[in-house]
PDB file of C-alpha atoms and ligand atoms in Angstrom:
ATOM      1  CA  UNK A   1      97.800 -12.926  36.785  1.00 95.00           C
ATOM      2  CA  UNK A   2      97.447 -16.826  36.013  1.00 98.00           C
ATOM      3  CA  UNK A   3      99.694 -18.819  37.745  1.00 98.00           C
ATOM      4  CA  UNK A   4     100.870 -22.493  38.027  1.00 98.00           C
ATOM      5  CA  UNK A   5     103.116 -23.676  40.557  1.00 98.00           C
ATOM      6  CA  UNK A   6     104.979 -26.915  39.598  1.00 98.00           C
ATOM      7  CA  UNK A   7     107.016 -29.379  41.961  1.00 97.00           C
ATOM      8  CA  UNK A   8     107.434 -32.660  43.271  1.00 96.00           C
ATOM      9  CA  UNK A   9     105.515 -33.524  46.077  1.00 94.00           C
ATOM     10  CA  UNK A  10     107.908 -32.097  49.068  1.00 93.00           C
ATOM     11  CA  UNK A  11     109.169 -28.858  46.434  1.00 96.00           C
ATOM     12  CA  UNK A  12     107.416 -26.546  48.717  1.00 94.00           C
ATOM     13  CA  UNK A  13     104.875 -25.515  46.581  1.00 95.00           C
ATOM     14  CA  UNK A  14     102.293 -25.222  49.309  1.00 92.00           C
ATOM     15  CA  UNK A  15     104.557 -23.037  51.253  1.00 92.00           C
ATOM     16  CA  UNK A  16     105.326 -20.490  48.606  1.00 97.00           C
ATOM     17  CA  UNK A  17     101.646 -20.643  47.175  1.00 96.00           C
ATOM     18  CA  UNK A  18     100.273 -18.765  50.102  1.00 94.00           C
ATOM     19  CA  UNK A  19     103.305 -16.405  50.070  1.00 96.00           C
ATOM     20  CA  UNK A  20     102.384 -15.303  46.391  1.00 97.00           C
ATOM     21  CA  UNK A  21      98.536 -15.636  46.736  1.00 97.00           C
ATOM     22  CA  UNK A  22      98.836 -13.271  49.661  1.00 97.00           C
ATOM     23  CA  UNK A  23     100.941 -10.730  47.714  1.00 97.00           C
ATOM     24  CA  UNK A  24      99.382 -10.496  44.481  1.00 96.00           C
ATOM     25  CA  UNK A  25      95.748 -10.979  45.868  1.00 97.00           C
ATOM     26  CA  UNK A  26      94.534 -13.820  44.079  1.00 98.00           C
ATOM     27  CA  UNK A  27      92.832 -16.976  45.249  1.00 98.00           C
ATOM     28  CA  UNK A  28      95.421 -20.172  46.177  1.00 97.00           C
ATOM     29  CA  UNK A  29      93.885 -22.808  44.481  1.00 98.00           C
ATOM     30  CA  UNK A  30      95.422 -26.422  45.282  1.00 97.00           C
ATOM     31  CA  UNK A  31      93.455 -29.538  44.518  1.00 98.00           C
ATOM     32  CA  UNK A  32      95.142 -31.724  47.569  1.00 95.00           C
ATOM     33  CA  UNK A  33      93.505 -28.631  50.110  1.00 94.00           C
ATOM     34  CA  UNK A  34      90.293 -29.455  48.283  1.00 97.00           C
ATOM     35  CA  UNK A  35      90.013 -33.130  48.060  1.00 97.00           C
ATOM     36  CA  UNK A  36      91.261 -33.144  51.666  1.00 94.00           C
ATOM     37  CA  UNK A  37      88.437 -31.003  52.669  1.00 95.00           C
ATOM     38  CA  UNK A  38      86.079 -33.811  50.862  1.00 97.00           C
ATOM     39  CA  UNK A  39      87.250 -36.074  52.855  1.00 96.00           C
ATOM     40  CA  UNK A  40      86.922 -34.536  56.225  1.00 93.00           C
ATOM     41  CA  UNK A  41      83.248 -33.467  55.243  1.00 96.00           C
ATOM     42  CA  UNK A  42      82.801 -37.260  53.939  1.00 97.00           C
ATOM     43  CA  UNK A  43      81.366 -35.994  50.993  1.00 97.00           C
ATOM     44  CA  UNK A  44      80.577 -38.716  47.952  1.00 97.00           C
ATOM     45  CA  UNK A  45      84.280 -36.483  46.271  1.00 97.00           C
ATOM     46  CA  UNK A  46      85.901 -37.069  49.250  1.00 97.00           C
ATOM     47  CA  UNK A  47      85.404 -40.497  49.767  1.00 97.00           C
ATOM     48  CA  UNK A  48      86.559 -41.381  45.799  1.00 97.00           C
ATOM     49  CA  UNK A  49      89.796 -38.936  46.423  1.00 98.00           C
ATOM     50  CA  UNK A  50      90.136 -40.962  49.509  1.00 97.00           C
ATOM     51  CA  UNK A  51      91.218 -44.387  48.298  1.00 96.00           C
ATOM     52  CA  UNK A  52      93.282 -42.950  45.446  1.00 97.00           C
ATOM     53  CA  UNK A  53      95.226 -40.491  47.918  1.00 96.00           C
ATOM     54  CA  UNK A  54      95.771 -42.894  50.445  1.00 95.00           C
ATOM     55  CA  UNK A  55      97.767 -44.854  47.560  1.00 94.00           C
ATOM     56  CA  UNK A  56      99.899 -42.371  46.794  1.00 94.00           C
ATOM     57  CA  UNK A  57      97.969 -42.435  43.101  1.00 97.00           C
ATOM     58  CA  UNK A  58      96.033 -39.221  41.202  1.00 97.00           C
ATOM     59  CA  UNK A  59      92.575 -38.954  42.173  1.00 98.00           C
ATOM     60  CA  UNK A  60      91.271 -39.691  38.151  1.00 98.00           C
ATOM     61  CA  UNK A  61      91.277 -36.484  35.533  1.00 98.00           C
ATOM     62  CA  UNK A  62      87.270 -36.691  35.061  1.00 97.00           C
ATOM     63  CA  UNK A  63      86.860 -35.309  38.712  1.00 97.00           C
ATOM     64  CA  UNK A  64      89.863 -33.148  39.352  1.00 98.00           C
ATOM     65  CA  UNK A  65      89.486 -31.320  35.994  1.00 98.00           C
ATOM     66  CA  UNK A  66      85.608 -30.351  36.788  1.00 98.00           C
ATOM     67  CA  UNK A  67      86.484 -29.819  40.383  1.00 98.00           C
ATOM     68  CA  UNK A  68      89.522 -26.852  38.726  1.00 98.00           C
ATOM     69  CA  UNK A  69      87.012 -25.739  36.157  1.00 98.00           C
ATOM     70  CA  UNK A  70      83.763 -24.679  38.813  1.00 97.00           C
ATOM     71  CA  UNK A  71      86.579 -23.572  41.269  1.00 98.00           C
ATOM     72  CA  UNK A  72      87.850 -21.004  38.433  1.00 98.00           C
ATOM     73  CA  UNK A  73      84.101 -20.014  37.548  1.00 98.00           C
ATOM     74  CA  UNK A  74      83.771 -18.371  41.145  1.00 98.00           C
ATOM     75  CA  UNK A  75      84.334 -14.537  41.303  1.00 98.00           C
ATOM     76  CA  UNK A  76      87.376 -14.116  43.096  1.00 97.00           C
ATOM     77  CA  UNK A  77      89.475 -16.102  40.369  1.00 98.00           C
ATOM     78  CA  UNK A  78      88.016 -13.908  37.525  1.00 97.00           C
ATOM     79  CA  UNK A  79      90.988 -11.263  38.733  1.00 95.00           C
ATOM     80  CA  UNK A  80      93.581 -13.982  38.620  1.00 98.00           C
ATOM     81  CA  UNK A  81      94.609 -17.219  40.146  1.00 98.00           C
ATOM     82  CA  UNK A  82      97.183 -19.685  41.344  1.00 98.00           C
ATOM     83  CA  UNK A  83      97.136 -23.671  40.679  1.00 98.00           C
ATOM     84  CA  UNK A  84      99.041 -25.360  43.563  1.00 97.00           C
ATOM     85  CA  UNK A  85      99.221 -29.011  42.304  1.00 97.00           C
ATOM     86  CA  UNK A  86      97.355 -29.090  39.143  1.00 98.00           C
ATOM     87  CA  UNK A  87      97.598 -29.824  36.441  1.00 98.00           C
ATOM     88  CA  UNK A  88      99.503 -33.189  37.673  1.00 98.00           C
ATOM     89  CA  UNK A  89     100.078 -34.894  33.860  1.00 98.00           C
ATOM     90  CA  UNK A  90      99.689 -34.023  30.046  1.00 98.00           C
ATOM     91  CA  UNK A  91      95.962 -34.540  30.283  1.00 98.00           C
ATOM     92  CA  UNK A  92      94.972 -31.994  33.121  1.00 98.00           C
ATOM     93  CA  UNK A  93      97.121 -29.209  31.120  1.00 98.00           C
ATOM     94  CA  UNK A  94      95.259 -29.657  28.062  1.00 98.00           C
ATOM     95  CA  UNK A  95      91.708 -29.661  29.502  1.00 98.00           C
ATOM     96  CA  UNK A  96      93.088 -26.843  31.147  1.00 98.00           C
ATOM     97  CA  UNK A  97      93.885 -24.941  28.618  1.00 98.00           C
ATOM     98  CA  UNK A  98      90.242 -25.439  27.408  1.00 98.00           C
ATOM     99  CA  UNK A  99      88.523 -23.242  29.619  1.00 97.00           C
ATOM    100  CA  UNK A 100      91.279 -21.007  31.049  1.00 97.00           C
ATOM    101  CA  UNK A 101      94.448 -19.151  30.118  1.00 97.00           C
ATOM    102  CA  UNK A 102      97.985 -19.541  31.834  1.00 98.00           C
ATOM    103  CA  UNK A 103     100.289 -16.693  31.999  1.00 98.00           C
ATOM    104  CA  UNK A 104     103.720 -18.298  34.176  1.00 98.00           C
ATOM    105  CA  UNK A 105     104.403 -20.926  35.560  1.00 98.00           C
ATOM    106  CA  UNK A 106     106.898 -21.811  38.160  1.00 98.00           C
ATOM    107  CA  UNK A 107     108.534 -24.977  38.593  1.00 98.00           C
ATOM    108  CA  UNK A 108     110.219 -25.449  42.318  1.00 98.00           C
ATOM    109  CA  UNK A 109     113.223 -27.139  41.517  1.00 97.00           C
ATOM    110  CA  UNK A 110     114.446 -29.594  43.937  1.00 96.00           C
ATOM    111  CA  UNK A 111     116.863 -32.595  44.323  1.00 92.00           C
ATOM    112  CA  UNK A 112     115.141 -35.836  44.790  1.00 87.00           C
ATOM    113  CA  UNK A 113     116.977 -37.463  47.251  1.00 87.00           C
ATOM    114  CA  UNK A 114     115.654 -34.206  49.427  1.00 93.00           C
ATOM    115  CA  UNK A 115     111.974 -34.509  48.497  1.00 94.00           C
ATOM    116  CA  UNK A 116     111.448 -37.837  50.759  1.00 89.00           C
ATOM    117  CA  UNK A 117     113.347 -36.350  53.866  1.00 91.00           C
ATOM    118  CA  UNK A 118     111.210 -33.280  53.692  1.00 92.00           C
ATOM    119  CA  UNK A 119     108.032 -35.428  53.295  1.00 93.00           C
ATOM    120  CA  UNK A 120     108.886 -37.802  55.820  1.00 93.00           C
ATOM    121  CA  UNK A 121     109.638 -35.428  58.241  1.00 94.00           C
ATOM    122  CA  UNK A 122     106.591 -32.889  57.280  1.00 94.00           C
ATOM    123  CA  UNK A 123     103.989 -31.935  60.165  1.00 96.00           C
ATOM    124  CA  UNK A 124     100.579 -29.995  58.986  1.00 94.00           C
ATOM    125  CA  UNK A 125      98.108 -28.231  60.816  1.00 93.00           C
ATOM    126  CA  UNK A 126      94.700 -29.928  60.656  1.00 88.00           C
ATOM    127  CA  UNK A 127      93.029 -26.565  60.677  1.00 89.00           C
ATOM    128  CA  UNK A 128      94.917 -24.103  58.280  1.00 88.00           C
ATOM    129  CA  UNK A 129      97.067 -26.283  56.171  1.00 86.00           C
ATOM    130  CA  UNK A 130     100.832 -24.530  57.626  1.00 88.00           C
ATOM    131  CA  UNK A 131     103.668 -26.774  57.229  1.00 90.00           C
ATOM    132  CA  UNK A 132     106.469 -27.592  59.533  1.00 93.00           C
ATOM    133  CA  UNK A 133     108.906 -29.929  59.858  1.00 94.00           C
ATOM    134  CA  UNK A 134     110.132 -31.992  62.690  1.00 96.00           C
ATOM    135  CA  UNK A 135     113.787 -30.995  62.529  1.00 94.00           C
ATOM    136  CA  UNK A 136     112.499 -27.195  63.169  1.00 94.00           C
ATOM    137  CA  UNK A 137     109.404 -27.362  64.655  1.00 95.00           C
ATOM    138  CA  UNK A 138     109.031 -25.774  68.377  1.00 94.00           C
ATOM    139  CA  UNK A 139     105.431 -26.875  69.288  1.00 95.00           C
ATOM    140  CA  UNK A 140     103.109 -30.112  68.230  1.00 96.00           C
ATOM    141  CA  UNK A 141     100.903 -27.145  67.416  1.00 97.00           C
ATOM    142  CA  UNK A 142     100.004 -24.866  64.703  1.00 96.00           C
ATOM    143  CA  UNK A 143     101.785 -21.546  65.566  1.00 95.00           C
ATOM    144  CA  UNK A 144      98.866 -19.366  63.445  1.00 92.00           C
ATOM    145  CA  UNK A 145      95.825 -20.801  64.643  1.00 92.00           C
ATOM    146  CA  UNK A 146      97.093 -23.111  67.702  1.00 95.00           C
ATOM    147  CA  UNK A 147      95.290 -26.472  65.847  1.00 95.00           C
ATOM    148  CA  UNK A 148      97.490 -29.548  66.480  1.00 95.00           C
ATOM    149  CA  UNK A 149      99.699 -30.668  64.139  1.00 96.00           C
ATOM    150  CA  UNK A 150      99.215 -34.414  61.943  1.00 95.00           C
ATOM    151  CA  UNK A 151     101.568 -36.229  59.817  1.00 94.00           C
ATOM    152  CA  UNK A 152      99.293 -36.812  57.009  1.00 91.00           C
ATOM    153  CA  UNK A 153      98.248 -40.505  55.869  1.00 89.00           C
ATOM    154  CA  UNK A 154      99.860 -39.851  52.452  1.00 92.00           C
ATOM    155  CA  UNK A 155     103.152 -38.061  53.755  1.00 93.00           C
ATOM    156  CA  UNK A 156     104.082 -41.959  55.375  1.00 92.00           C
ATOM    157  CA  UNK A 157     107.059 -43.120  53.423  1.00 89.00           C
ATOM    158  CA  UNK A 158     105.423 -45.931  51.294  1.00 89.00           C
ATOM    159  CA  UNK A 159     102.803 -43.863  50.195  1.00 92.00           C
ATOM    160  CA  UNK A 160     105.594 -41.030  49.576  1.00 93.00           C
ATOM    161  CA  UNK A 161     107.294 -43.222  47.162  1.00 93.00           C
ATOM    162  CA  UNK A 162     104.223 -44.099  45.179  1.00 94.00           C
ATOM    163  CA  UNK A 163     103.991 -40.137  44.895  1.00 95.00           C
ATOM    164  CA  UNK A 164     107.395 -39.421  43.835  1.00 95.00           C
ATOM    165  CA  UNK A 165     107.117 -42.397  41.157  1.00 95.00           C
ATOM    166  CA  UNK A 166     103.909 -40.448  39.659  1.00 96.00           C
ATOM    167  CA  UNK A 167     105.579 -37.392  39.882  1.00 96.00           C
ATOM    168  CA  UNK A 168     108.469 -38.849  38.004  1.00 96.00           C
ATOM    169  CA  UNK A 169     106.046 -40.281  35.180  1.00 97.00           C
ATOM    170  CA  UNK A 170     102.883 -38.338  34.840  1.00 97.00           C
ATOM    171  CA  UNK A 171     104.044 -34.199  35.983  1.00 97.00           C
ATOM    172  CA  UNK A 172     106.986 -34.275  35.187  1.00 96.00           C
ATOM    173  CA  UNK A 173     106.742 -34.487  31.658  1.00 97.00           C
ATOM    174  CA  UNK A 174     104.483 -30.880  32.125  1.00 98.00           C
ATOM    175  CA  UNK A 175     108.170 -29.145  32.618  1.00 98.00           C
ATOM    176  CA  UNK A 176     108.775 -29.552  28.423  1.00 98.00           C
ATOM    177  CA  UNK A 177     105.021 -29.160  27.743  1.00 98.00           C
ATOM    178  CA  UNK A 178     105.557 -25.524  29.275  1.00 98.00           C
ATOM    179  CA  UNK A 179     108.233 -24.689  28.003  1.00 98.00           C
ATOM    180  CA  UNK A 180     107.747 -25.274  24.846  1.00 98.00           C
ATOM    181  CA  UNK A 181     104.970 -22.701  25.237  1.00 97.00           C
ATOM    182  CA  UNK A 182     107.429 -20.262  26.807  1.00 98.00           C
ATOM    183  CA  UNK A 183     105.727 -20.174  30.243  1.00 98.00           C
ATOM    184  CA  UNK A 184     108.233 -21.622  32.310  1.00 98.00           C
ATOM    185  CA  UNK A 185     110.566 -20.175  34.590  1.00 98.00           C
ATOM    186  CA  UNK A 186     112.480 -22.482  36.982  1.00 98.00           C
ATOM    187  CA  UNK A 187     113.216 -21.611  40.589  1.00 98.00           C
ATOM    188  CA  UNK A 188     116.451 -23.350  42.890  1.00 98.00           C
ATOM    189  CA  UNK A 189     114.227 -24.911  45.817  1.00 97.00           C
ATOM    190  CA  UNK A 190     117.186 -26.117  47.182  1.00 96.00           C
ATOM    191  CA  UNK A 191     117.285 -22.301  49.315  1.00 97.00           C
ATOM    192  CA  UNK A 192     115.715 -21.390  52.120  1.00 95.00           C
ATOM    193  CA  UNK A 193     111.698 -20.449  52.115  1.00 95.00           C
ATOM    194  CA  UNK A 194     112.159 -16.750  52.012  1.00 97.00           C
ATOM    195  CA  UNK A 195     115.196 -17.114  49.274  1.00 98.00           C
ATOM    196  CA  UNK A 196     112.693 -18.967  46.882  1.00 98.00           C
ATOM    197  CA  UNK A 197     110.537 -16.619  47.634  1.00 98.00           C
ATOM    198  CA  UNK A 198     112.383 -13.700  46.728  1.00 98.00           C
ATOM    199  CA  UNK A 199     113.287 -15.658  43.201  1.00 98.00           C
ATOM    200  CA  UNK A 200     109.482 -16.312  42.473  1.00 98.00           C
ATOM    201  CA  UNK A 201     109.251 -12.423  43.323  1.00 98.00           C
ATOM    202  CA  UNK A 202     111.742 -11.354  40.737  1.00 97.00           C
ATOM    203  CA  UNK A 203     110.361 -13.909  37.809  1.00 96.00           C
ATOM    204  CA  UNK A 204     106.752 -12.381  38.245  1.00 96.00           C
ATOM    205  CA  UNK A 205     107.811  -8.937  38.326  1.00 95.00           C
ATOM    206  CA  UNK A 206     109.065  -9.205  34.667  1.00 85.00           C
TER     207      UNK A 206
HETATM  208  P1  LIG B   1      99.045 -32.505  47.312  1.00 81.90           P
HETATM  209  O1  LIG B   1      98.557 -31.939  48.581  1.00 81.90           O
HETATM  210  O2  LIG B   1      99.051 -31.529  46.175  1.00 81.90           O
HETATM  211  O3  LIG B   1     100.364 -33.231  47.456  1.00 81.90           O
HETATM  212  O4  LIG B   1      97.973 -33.637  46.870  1.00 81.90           O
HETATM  213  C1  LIG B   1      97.712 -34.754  47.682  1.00 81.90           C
HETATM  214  C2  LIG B   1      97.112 -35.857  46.832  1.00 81.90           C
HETATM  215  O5  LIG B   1      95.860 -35.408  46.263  1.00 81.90           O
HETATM  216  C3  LIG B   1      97.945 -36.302  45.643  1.00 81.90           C
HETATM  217  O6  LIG B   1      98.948 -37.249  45.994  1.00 81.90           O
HETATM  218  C4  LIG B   1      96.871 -36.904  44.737  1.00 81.90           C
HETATM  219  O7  LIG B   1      96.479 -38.179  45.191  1.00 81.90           O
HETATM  220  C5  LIG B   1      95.699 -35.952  44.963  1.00 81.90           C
HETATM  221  N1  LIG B   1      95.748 -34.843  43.975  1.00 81.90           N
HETATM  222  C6  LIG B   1      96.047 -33.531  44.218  1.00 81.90           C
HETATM  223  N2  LIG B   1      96.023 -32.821  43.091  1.00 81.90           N
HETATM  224  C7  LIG B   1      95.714 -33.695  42.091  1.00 81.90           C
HETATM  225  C8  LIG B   1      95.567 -33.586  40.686  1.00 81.90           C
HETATM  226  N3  LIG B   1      95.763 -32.428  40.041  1.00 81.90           N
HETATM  227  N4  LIG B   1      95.236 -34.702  39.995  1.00 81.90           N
HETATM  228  C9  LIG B   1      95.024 -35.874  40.603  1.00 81.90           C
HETATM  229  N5  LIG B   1      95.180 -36.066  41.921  1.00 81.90           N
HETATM  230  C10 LIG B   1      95.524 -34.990  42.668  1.00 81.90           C
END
């Protein structure tokens, strides 16, 4: 099973991506987990990620698409996969496309005036990625692996805006693009975690 999740940053695609890696048994793949690795380990990929994420802008297609295309190459994505933020624009897709096939993919529908609220108020553990958010959260630490919790550099609302603007003009635009290919099926993320959930479950047990 080859998967895409689509969404604007704040959809919850992060947050249903491990839900449906974890069921199916195939490798969550998202391209922000990676670069952010990069950048802890200071590596020469994490350092060029670094001052385009910081700006809220795509890290450019020449090292996210090679970065996707060795990831895929590794064993456990020969049984199947799921993108979690990539392809971002027109241009990933179609390199895509080049060196791997897409079976479904799910856009996480949600209204923009909630994307910024959820962004804003988003908490992540430094360790294992979990999100929470401040109107829910119990602890300033990670409930799964006890790792405190950071408000990421790019989740501060003038960076946030700069994401939804690229969103609006460069990923959006993939919505048509897949479904004039017949892979799309939209989900209401507007509902609560385990509701989307149980949506994405039905659409990938056609
Ligand atoms: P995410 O965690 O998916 O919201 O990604 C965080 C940031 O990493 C984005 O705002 C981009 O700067 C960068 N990034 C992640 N995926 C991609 C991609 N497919 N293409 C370009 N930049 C990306």
């Amino acid at each position: 099973m080859n998967l895409i999740l689509l969404g604007a940053p704040g959809a919850g695609k992060g947050t249903q991506a491990v839900k449906i890696a974890q069921k199916h048994g195939i490798p969550h793949i998202s391209t922000g987990d990676i670069f952010r690795k990069n950048i802890k380990e200071q590596t020469p990929i994490g350092v060029v990620a670094k001052s385009y994420i910081d700006k809220g802008q795509l890290v450019p297609d020449e090292v996210t698409v090679e970065i996707v295309r060795l990831r895929l190459m590794e064993e456990d994505a020969q049984k199947g996969f799921l993108l979690d933020g990539f392809p971002r624009n027109i241009e990933q897709a179609k390199a895509l496309d080049k060196f791997a096939s897409v079976d479904t993919v799910i856009n996480i529908d949600v209204r923009l005036d909630a994307l910024c609220e959820r962004i804003c108020g988003r908490r992540v553990c430094g360790k294992c990625g979990k999100s929470f958010h401040i109107t829910t959260m119990t602890s300033e630490f990670c409930d799964e692996c006890g790792e405190k919790l950071i408000h990421r550099d790019d989740d501060q609302p003038e960076t946030v805006n700069a994401r939804l603007a690229v969103y609006a003009k460069s990923t959006q635009p993939l919505i048509d693009y897949y479904k004039e290919q017949g892979k799309l099926e939209s989900v209401d993320g507007m509902k609560k975690i385990d509701e989307v959930f149980e949506e994405i479950s039905k659409v990938l047990s056609k």
